[in-house]
Coordinates of C-alpha atoms and ligand atoms in Angstrom, one line a residue:
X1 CA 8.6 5.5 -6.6
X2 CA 8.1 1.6 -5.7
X3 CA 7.4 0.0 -2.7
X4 CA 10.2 -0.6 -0.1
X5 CA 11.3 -4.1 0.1
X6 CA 12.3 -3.4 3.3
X7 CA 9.0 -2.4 4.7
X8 CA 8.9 -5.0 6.8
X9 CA 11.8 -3.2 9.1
X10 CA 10.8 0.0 8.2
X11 CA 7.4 0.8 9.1
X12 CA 5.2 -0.1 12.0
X13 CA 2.1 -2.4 11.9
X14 CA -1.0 -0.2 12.6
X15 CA -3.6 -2.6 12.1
X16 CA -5.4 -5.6 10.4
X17 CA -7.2 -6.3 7.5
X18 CA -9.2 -9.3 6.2
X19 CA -6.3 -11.4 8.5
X20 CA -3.4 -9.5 7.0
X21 CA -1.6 -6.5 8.4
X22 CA -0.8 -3.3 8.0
X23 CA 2.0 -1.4 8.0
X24 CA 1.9 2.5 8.4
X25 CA 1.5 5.1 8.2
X26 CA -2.2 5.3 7.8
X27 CA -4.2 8.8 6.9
X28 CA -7.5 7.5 5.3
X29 CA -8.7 8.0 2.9
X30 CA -5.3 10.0 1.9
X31 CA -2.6 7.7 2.9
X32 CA -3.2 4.0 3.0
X33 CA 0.0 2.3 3.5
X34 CA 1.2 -1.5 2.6
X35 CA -1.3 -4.0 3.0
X36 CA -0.1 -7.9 3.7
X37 CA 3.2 -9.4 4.9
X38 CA 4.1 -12.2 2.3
X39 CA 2.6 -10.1 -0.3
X40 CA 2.9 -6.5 0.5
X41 CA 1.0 -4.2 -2.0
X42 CA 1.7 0.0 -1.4
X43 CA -1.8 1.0 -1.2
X44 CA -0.3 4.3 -1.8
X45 CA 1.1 3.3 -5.2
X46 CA -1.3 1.2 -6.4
X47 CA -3.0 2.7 -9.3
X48 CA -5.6 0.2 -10.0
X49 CA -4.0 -1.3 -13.2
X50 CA -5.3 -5.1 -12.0
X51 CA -2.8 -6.7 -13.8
X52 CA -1.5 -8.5 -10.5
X53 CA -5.2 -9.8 -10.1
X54 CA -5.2 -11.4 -13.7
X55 CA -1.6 -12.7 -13.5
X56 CA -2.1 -14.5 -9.7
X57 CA -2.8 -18.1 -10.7
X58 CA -3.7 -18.9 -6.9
X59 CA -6.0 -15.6 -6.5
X60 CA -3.6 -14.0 -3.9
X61 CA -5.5 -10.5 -4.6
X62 CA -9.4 -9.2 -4.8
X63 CA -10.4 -5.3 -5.5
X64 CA -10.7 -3.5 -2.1
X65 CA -12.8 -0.2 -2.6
X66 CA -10.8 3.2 -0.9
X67 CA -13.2 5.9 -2.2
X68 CA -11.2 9.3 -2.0
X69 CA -7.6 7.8 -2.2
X70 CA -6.1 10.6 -4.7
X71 CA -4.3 7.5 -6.4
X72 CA -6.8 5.3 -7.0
X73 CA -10.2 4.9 -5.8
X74 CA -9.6 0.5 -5.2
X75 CA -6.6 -1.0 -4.2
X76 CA -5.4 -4.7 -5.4
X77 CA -6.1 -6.5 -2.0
X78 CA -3.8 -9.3 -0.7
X79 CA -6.7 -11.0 1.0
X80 CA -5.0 -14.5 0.5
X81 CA -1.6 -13.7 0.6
X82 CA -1.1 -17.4 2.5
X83 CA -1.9 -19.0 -0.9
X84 CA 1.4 -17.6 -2.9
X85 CA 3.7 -19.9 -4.4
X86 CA 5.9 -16.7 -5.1
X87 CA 5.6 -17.1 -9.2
X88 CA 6.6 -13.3 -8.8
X89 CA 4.3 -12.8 -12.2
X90 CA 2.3 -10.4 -9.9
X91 CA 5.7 -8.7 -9.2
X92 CA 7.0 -8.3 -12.6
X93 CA 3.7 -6.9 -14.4
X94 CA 2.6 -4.3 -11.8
X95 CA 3.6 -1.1 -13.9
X96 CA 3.9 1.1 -10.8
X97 CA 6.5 -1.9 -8.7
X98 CA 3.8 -2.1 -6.1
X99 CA 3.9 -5.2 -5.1
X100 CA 6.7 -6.5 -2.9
X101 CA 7.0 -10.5 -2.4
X102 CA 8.7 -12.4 0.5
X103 CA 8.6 -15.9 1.8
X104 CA 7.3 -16.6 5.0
Ligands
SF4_201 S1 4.0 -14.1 -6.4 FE1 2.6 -15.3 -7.8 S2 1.3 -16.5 -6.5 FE2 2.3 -14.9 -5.2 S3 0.8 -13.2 -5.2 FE3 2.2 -12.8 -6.9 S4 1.2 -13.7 -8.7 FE4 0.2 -14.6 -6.9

């Protein structure tokens, strides 16, 4: 299963990250919930493919190491989510749907 689009409603900001925020619920290194706002990526789908990272023309994402995630041991990191111009190419090649997208 995908990300929720409507994660921004549905779960609870537990933290911060790198100036972004996160949205619960957080069990590390097992559960990792959805990192970023603008650019949300399920830490708790993302399966490492990088495709979002080679497909960002703006550099929206770096690797973000999460040793023992069962998932994936790095995560697609939305460090610079303010930089999107909402191409959605990040969207539409993430094989796992990830990666949710909304405009500020
Ligand atoms: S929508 Fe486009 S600009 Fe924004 S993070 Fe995804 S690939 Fe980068």
């Amino acid at each position: 299963m995908g990300i929720d689009p409507n994660y921004r409603q549905n779960r609870q900001v537990v933290g911060e990250h790198e100036g972004h925020k996160i949205y619960g619920p957080v069990d590390e290194p097992k559960v990792l919930g959805i990192h970023g706002t603008i650019v949300g990526v399920d830490f708790d789908v993302c399966i490492a493919d990088g495709s979002c990272i080679t497909a960002c023309p703006v550099n929206v994402f770096r690797w973000f190491d999460t040793p023992g995630n069962p998932v994936s041991e790095k995560k697609a990191d939305p460090f610079n989510e303010q930089a999107c111009i909402f191409c959605m190419a990040c969207v539409n090649v993430c094989p796992v749907a990830a990666i949710d997208v909304k405009p500020p």
